[in-house]
Short mmCIF file of C-alpha atoms and ligand atoms in Angstrom, two decimals:
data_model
loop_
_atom_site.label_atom_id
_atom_site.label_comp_id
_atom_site.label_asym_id
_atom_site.label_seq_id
_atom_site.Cartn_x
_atom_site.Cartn_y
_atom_site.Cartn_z
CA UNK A 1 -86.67 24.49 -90.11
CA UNK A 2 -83.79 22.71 -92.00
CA UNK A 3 -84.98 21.16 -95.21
CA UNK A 4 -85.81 17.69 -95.37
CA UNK A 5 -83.08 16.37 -97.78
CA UNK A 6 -80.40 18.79 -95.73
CA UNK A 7 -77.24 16.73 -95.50
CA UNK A 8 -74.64 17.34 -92.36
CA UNK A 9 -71.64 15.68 -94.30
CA UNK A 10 -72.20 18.20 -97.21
CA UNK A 11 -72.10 20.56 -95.33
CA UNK A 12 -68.81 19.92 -93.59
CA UNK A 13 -68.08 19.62 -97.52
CA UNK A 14 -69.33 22.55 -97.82
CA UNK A 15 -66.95 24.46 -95.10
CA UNK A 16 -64.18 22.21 -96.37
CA UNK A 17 -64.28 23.68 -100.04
CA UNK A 18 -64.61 27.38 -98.62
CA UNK A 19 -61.22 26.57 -96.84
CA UNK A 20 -59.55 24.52 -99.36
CA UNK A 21 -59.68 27.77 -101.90
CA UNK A 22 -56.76 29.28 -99.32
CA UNK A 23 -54.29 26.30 -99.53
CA UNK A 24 -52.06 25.00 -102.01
CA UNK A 25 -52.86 21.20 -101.93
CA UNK A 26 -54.10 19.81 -105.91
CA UNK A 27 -57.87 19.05 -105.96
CA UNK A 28 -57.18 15.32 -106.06
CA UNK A 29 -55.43 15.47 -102.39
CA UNK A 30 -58.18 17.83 -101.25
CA UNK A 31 -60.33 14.71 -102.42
CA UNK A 32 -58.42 12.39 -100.64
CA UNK A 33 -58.67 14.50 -97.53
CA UNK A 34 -62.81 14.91 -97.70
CA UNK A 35 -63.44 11.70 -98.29
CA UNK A 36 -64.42 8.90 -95.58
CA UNK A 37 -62.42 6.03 -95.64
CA UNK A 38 -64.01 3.16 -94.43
CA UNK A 39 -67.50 2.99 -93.68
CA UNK A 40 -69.22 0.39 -91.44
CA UNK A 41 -73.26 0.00 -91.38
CA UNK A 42 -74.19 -3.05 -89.49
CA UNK A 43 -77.98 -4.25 -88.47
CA UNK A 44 -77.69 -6.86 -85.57
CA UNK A 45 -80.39 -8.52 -83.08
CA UNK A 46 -80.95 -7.73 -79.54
CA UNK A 47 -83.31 -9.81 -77.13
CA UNK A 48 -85.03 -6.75 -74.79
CA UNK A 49 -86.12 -7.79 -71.33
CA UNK A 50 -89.41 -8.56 -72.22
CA UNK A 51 -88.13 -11.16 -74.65
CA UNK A 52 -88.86 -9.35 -77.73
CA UNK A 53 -85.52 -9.65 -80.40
CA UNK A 54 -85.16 -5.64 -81.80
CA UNK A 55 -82.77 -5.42 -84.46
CA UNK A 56 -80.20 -2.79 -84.01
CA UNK A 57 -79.18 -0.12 -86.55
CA UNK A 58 -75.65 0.92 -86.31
CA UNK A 59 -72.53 2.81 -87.69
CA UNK A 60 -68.79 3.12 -87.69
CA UNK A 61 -66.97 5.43 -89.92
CA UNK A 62 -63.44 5.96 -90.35
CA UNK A 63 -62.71 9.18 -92.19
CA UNK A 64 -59.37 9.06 -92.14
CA UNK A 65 -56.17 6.98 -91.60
CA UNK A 66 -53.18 9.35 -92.62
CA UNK A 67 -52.37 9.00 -88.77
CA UNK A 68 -53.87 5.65 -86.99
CA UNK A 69 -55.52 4.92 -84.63
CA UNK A 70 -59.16 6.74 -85.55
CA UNK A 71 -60.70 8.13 -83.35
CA UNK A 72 -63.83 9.80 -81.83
CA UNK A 73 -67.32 8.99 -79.98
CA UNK A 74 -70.24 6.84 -80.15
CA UNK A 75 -73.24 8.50 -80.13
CA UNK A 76 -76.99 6.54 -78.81
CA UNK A 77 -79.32 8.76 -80.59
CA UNK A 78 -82.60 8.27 -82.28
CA UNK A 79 -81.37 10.87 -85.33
CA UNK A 80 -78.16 8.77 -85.59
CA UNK A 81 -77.97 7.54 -89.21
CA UNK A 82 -75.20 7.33 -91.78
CA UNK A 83 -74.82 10.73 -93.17
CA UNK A 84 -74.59 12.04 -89.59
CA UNK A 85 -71.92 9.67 -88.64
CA UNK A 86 -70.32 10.22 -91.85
CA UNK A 87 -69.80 14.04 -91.47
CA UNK A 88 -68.86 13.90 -87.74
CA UNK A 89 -66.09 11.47 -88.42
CA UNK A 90 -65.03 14.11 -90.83
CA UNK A 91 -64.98 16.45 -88.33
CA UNK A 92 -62.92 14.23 -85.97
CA UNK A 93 -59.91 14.05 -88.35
CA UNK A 94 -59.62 18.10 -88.64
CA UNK A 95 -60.34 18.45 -84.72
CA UNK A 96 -57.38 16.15 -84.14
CA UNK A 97 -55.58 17.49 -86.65
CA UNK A 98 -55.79 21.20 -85.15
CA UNK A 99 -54.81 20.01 -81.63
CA UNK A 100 -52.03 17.95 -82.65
CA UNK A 101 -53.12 14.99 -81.89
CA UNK A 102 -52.10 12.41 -83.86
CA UNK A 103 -55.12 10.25 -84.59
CA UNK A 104 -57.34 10.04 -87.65
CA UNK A 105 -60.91 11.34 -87.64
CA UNK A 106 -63.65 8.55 -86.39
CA UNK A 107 -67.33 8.25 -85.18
CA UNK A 108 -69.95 5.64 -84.45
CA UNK A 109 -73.76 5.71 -83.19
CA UNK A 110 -76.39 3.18 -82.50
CA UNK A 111 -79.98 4.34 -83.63
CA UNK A 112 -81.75 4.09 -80.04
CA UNK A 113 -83.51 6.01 -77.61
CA UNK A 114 -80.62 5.30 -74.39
CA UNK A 115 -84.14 6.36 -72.27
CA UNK A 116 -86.49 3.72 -73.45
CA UNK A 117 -84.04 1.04 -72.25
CA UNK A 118 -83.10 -0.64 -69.25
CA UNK A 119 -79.60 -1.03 -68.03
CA UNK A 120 -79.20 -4.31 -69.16
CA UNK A 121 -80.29 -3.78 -72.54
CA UNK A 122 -78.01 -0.76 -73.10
CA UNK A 123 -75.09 -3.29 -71.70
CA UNK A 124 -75.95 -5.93 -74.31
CA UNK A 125 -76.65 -3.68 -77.11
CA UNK A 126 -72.78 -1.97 -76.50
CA UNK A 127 -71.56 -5.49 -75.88
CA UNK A 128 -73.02 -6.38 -79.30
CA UNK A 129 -71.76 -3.60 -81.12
CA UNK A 130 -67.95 -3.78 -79.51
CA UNK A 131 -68.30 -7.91 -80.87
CA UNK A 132 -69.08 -6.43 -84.63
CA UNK A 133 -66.50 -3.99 -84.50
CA UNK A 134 -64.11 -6.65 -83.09
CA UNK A 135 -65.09 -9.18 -85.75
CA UNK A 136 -64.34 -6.49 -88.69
CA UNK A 137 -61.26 -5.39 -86.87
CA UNK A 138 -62.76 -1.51 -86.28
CA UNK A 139 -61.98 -1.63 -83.07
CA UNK A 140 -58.24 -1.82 -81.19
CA UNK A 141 -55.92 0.39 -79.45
CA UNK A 142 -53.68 0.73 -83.00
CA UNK A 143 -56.99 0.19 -85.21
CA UNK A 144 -59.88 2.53 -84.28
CA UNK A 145 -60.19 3.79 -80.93
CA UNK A 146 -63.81 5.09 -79.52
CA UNK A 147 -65.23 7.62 -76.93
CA UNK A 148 -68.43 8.75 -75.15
CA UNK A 149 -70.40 11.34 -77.58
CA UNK A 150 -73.99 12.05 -77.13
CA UNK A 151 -75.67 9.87 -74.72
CA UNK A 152 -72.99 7.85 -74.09
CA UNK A 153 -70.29 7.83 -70.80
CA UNK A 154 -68.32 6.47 -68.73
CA UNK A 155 -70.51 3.10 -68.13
CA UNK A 156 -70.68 2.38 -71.91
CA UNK A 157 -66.77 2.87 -72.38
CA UNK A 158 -66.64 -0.31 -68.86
CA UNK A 159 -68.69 -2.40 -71.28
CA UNK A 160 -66.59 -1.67 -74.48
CA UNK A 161 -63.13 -2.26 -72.88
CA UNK A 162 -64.44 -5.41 -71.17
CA UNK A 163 -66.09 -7.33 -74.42
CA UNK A 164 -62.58 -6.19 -75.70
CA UNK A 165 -60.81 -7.85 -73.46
CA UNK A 166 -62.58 -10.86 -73.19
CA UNK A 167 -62.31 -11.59 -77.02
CA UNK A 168 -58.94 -10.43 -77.10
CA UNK A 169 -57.32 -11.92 -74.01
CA UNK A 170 -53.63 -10.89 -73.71
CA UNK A 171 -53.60 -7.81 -75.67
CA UNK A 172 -50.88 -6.14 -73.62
CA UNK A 173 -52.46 -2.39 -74.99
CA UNK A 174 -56.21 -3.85 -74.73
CA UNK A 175 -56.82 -1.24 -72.47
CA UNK A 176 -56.34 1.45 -74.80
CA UNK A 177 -59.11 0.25 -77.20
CA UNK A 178 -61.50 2.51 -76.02
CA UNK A 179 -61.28 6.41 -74.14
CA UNK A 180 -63.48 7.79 -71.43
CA UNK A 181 -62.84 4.84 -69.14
CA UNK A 182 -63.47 5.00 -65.43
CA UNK A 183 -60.60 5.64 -63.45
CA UNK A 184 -60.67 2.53 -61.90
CA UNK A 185 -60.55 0.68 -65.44
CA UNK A 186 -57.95 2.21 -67.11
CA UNK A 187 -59.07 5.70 -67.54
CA UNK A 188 -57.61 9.37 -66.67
CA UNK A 189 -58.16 11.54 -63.81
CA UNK A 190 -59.56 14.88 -65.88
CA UNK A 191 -61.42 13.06 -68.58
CA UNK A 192 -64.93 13.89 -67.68
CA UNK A 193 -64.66 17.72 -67.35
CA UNK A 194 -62.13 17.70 -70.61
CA UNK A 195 -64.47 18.68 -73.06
CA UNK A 196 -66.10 21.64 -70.97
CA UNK A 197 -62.70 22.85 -69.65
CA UNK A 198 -61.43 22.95 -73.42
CA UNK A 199 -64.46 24.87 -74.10
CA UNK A 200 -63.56 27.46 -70.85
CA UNK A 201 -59.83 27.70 -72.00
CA UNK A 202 -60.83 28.07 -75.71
CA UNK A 203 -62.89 30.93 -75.33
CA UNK A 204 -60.46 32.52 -72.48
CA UNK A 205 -57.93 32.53 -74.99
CA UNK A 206 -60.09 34.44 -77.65
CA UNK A 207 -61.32 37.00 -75.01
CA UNK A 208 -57.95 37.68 -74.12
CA UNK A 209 -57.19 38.79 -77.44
CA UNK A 210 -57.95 42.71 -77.22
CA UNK A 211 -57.91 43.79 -81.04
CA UNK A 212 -61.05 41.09 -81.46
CA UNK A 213 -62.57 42.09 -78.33
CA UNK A 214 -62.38 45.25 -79.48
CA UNK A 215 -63.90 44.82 -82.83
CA UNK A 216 -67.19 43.03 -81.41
CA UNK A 217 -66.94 45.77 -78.58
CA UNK A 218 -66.53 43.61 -75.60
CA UNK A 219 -64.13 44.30 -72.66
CA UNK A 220 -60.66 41.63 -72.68
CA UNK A 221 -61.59 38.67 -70.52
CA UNK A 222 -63.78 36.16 -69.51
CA UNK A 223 -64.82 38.14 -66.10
CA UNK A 224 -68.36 39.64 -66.27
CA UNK A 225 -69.21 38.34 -69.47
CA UNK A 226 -73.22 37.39 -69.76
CA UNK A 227 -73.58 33.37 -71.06
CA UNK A 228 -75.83 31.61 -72.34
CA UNK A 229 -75.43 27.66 -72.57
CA UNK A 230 -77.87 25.28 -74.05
CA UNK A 231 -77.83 21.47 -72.91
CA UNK A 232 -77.15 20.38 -68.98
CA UNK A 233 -75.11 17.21 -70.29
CA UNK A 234 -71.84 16.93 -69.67
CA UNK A 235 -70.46 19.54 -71.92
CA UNK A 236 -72.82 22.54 -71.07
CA UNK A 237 -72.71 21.06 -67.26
CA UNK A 238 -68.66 21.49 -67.36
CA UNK A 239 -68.46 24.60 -69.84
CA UNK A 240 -71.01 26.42 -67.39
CA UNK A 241 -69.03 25.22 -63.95
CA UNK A 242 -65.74 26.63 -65.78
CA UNK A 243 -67.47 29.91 -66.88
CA UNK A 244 -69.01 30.93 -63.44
CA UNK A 245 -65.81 29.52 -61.51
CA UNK A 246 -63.85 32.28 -64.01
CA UNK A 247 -66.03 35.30 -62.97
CA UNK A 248 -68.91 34.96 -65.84
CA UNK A 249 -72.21 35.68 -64.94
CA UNK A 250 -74.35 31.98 -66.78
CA UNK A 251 -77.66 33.82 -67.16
CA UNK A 252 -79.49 31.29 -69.02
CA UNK A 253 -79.58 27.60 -69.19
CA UNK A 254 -81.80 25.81 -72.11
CA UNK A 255 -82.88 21.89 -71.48
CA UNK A 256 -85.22 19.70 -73.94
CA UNK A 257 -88.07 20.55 -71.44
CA UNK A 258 -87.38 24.15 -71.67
CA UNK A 259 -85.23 26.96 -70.23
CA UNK A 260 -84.70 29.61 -67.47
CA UNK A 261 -82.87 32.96 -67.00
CA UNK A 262 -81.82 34.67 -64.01
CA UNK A 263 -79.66 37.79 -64.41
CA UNK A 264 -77.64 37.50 -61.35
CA UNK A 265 -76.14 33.76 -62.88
CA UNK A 266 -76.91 30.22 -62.33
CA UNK A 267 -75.45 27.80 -60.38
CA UNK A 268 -75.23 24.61 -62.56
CA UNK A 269 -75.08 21.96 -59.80
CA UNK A 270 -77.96 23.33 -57.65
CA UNK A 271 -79.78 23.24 -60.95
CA UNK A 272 -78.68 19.99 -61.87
CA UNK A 273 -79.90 18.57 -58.39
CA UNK A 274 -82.97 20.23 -59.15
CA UNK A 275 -83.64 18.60 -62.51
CA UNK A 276 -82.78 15.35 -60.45
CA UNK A 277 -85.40 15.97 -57.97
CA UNK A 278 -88.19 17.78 -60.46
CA UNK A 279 -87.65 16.09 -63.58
CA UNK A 280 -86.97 19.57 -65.08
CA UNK A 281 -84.77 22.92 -65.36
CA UNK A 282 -87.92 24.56 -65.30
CA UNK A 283 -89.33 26.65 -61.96
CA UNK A 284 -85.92 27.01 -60.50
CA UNK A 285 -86.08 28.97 -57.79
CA UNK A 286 -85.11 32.99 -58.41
CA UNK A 287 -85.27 32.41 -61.82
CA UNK A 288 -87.80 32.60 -64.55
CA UNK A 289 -89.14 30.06 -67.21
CA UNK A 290 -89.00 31.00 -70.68
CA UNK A 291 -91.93 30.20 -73.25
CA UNK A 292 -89.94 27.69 -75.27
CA UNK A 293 -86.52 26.26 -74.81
CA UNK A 294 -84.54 27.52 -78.02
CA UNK A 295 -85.85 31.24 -76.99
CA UNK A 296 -82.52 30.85 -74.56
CA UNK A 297 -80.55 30.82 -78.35
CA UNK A 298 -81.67 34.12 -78.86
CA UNK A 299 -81.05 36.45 -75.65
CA UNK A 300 -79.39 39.43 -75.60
CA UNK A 301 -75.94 38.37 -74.04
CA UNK A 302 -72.07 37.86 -74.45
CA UNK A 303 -71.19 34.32 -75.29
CA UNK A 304 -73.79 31.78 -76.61
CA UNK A 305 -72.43 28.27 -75.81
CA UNK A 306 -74.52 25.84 -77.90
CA UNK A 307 -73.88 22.20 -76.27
CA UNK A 308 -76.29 20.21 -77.26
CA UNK A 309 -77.20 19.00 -80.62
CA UNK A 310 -76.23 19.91 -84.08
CA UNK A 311 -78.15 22.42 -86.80
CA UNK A 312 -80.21 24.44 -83.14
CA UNK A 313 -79.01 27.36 -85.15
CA UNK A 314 -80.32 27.88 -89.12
CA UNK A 315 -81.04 30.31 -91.48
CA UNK A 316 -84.85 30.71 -89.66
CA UNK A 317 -83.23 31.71 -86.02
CA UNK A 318 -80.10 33.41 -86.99
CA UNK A 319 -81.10 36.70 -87.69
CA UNK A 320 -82.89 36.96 -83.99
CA UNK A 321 -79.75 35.88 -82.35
CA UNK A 322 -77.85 38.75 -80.10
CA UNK A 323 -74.87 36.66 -78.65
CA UNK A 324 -70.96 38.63 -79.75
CA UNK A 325 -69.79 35.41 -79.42
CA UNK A 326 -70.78 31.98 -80.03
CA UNK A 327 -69.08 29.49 -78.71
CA UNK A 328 -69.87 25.79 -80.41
CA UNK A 329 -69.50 23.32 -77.87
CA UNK A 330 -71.35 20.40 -79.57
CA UNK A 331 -70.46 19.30 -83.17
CA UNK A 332 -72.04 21.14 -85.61
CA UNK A 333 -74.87 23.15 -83.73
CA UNK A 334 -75.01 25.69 -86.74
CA UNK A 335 -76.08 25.50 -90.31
CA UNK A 336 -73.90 27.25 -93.46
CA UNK A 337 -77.24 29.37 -93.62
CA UNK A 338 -76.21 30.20 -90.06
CA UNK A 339 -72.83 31.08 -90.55
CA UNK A 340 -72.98 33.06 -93.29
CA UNK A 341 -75.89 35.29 -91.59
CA UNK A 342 -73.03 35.69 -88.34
CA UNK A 343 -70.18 36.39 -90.59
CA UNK A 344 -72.36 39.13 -91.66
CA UNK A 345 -73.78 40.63 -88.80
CA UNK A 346 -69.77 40.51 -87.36
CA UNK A 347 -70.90 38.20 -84.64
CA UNK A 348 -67.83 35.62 -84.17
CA UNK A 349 -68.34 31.93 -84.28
CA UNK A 350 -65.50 29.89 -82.65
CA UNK A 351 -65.95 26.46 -84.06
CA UNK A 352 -66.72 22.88 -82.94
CA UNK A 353 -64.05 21.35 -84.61
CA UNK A 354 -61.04 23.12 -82.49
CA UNK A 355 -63.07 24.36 -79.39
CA UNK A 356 -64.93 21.27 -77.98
CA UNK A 357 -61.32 19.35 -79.03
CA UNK A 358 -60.61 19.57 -75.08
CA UNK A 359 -62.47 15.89 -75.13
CA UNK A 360 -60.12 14.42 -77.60
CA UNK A 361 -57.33 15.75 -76.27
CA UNK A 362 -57.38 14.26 -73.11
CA UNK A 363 -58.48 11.19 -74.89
CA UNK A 364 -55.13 10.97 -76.14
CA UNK A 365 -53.25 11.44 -73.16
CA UNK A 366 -55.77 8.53 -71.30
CA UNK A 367 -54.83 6.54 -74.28
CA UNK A 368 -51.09 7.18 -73.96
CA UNK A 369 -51.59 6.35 -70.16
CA UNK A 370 -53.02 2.89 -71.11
CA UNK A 371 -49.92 2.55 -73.36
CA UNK A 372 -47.39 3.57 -71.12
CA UNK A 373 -49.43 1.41 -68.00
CA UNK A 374 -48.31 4.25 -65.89
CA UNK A 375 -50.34 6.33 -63.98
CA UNK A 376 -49.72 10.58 -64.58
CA UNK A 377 -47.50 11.93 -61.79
CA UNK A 378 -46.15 8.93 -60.51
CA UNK A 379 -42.26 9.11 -61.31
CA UNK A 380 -42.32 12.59 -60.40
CA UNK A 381 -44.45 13.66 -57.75
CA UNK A 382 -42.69 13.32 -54.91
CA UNK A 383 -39.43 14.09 -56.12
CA UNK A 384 -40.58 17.59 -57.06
CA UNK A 385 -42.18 17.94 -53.77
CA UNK A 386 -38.68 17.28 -52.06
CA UNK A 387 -37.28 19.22 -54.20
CA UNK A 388 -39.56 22.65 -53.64
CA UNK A 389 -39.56 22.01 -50.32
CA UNK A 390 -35.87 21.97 -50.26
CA UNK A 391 -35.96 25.00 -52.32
CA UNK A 392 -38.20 26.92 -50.18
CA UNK A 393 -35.97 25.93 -46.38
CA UNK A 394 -32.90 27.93 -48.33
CA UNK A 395 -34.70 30.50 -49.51
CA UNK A 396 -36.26 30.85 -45.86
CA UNK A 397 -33.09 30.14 -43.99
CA UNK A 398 -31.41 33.23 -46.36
CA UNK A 399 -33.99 35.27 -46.05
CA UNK A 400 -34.81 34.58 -42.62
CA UNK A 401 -38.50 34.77 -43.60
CA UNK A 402 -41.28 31.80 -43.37
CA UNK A 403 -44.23 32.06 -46.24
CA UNK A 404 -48.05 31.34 -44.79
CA UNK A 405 -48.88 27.31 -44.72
CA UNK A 406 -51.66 28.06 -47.54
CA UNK A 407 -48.36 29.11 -49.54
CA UNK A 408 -46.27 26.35 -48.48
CA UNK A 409 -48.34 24.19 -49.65
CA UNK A 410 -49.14 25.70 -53.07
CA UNK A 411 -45.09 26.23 -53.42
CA UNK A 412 -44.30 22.73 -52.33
CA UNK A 413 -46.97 20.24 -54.48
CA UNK A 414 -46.29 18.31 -56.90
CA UNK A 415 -48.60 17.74 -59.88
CA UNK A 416 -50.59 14.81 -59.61
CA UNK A 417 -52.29 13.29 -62.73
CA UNK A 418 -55.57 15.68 -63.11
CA UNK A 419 -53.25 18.62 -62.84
CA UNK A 420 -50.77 17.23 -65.87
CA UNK A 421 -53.98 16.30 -67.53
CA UNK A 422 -55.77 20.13 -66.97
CA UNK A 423 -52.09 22.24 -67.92
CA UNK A 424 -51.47 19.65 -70.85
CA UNK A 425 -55.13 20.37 -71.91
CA UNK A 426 -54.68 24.09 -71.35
CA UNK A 427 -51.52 24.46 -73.50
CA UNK A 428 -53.28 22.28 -75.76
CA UNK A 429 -56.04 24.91 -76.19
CA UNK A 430 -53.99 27.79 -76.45
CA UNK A 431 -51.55 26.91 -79.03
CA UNK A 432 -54.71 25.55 -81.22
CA UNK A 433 -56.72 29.07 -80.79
CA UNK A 434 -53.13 30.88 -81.60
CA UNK A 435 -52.34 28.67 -84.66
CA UNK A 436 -55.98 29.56 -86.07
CA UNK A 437 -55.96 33.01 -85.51
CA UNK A 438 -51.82 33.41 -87.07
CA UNK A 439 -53.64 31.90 -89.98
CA UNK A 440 -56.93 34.42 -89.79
CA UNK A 441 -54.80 37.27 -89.26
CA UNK A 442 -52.10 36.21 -92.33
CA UNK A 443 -54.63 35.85 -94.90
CA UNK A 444 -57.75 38.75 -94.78
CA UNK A 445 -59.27 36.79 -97.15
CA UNK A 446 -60.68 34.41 -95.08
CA UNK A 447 -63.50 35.52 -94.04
CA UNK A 448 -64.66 33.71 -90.52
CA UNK A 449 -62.93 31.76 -87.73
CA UNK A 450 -64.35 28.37 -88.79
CA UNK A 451 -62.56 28.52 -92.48
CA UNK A 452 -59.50 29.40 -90.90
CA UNK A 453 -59.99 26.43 -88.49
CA UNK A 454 -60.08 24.42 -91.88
CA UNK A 455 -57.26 25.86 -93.45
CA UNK A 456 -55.51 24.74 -90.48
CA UNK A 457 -56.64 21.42 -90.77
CA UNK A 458 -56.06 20.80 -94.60
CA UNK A 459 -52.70 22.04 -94.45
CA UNK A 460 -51.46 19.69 -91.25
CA UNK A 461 -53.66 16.51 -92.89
CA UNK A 462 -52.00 17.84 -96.50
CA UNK A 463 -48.69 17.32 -94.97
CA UNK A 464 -49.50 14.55 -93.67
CA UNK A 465 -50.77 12.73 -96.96
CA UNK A 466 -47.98 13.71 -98.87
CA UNK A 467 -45.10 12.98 -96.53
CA UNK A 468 -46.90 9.13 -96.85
CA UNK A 469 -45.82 9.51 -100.49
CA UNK A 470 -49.12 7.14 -100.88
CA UNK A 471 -49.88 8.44 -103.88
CA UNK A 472 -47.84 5.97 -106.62
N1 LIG B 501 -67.01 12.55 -78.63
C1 LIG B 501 -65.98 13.51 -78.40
C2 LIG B 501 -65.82 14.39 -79.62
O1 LIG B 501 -66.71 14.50 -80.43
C3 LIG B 501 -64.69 12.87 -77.92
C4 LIG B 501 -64.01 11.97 -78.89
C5 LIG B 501 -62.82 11.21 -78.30
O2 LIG B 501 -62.45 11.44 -77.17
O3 LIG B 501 -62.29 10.38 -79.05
O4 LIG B 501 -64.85 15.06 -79.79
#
């Protein structure tokens, strides 16, 4: 159990100071750099369908404006509260930071249950919250830019862009105000899956690394490897549909109401379909129910992919875990207790703060869509079409050879906007897991992943601060 006064924000502190030792930067930038900006706590009334007002408890923090807009999620979560909000705004500004993307770190959440309420509350209590931010100017495509997080999708981010709009008529940009759009209202083929596919590539790229693999004695490569992935949402949905779709074997699948196993792999859209028509993971068929849901955190198996919620994994559960590799998908799924018993026991934890950055990432390129009002693939899709197919007649005419029409058409397509989106994404993911690991690798020192994911950070947000030359 985590104690009662534990506080998420220190501990992203915490991480922060263990990092900080291994830069240069004087303690008052370091400061600077920890500290969140601009904090927004609001209280507001809602009338619920059966005419009852509920006042509304909500946040918006900006941790960070050495690059602008902010940006990151809203969350709709009973444990939301300031702290919380606070430290995964922090988070925000190193996870752009590591990907390149140049945004400062922000987060919001409304304290409800998104289950207890209709449709038509949840639409009035985001159009509520999008006026407050609108009316404190925390909210605008150059100002503060949010997301889906926990709880939150694609319908929320309709609502958002839309009270935007309305109170902002004209706004050439407006549509870049908010991320995680619908297609049809502004948003970017490849957004939905971004967060698990960052997870897939992030984790590729580590196992493909053979002097690691071959200190936690696993094989190179994703192919064969046992997983384990907690949470059926979006981001365990997508990181499990990428792992399987790679040759991994997803053994395990954890849910609120429990979890199962089944050694020869899941299939994480017949399970989803059967949660739709049960009302459960549980008694899927082939595989087995285990006693409690977090026992899934703590079979014997290759990759752990916690995607879920944060602190699942403490100093009480640690010890029992067996994963070589855990994989943090959600923000902040394990303690500093947790950490420190891993770094121990060798077992290597890839971080939330670069590997679930996939979501982010392909924020920004919806976000430069919206500013660009041009859709992906549009000036060039067809002119590199022509152009392979022209490529591949003379190669055929001087060969005197024809390929198959499965290879003709692989040869001759041009990329349309999810493809840009999934290679930009993948490049993305690979440069951010090779920039962390130069750093590991330079400095022995450090002693896990997630510091060197820091020291990453503080040095690019360092720059940053002092190339403003804000400091008089
Ligand atoms: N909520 C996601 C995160 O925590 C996405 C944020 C965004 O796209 O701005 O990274």
């Amino acid at each position: 159990m985590l104690e009662a006064n534990y506080s998420f924000f220190h501990s992203v502190e915490q991480s922060f100071d263990k990092a900080a030792k291994f830069t240069k930067w004087e303690k008052g930038l370091l400061e600077q750099i920890k500290a969140c900006n601009s904090i927004y706590s609001m209280k507001f009334p809602v009338k619920m369908d059966d005419g009852r007002i509920e006042v509304i408890e909500a946040y918006r923090v900006q941790h960070s404006q050495h690059k602008t807009p902010c940006k990151g999620g809203i969350r709709f979560s009973m444990a939301v509260n300031q702290d919380e909000v606070m430290a995964l705004a922090s988070l925000m500004t190193y996870k752009c930071a590591i990907v390149n993307v140049p945004f400062g770190g922000g987060k919001g959440g409304i304290k409800i249950n998104p289950k207890a309420h209709s449709s038509y509350e949840l639409e009035k209590i985001t159009r509520r919250y999008t006026s407050e931010l609108v009316k404190k100017n925390f909210i605008g495509p150059g100002i503060d830019v949010p997301a889906p997080d926990y709880g939150t999708g694609e319908r929320e981010m309709a609502w958002i862009v839309d009270t935007y709009q309305s109170l902002k008529p004209g706004e050439i940009d407006s549509a870049g105000c908010v991320t995680g759009k619908p297609v049809s209202q502004g948003g970017v083929r490849g957004r939905k899956e971004a967060t698990g596919l960052g997870v897939f590539f992030g984790i590729r790229e580590v196992c493909n690394m053979p002097d690691l693999m071959a200190k936690l004695g696993l094989t190179t490569g994703v192919n064969g490897k046992k997983v384990v992935v907690q949470g059926l949402g979006n981001v365990g949905y997508h990181s499990a549909k990428f792992f399987r779709e790679h040759g991994a074997v997803v053994v395990s699948i954890a849910e609120f109401e429990g979890a199962i196993y089944k050694e020869d792999g899941i299939n994480e859209e017949d399970l989803f379909q059967h949660r739709k028509a049960t009302g459960s993971i549980l008694n899927f068929p082939g595989a087995t129910n285990l006693a409690k849901s977090t026992d899934a955190l703590e079979l014997a198996c290759d990759i752990l992919i916690p995607a879920a919620l944060e602190n699942v994994i403490n100093g009480d559960n640690a010890p029992r875990v067996q994963a070589k590799i855990i994989g943090e998908a959600a923000n902040g799924p394990l303690t500093p207790e947790a950490d420190e018993i891993f770094t121990q026991k060798g077992i290597l934890v890839v971080p939330d703060m670069y590997l679930n950055a996939g979501g982010v990432t392909v924020s920004y390129f919806e976000w430069l869509k919206n500013l660009s009002h041009v859709r992906y693939g549009r000036m060039e899709k067809r002119f590199t079409e022509n152009m392979n197919h022209h490529i591949l007649s003379q190669l055929e005419d001087l060969t005197g050879k024809k390929v198959s029409d499965a290879e003709r058409n692989f040869i001759e397509h041009g990329a349309d906007e999810v493809d840009l989106v999934h290679s930009g994404l993948e490049e993305t993911m690979i440069t951010a897991t090779r920039e962390i690991m130069d750093i590991w690798k330079a400095n022995p020192e450090i002693p896990d992943m997630r510091t060197a994911a820091y020291v990453c950070a503080i040095n690019k947000v360092g720059t940053s601060y002092s190339e403003l030359g804000i400091f008089p």
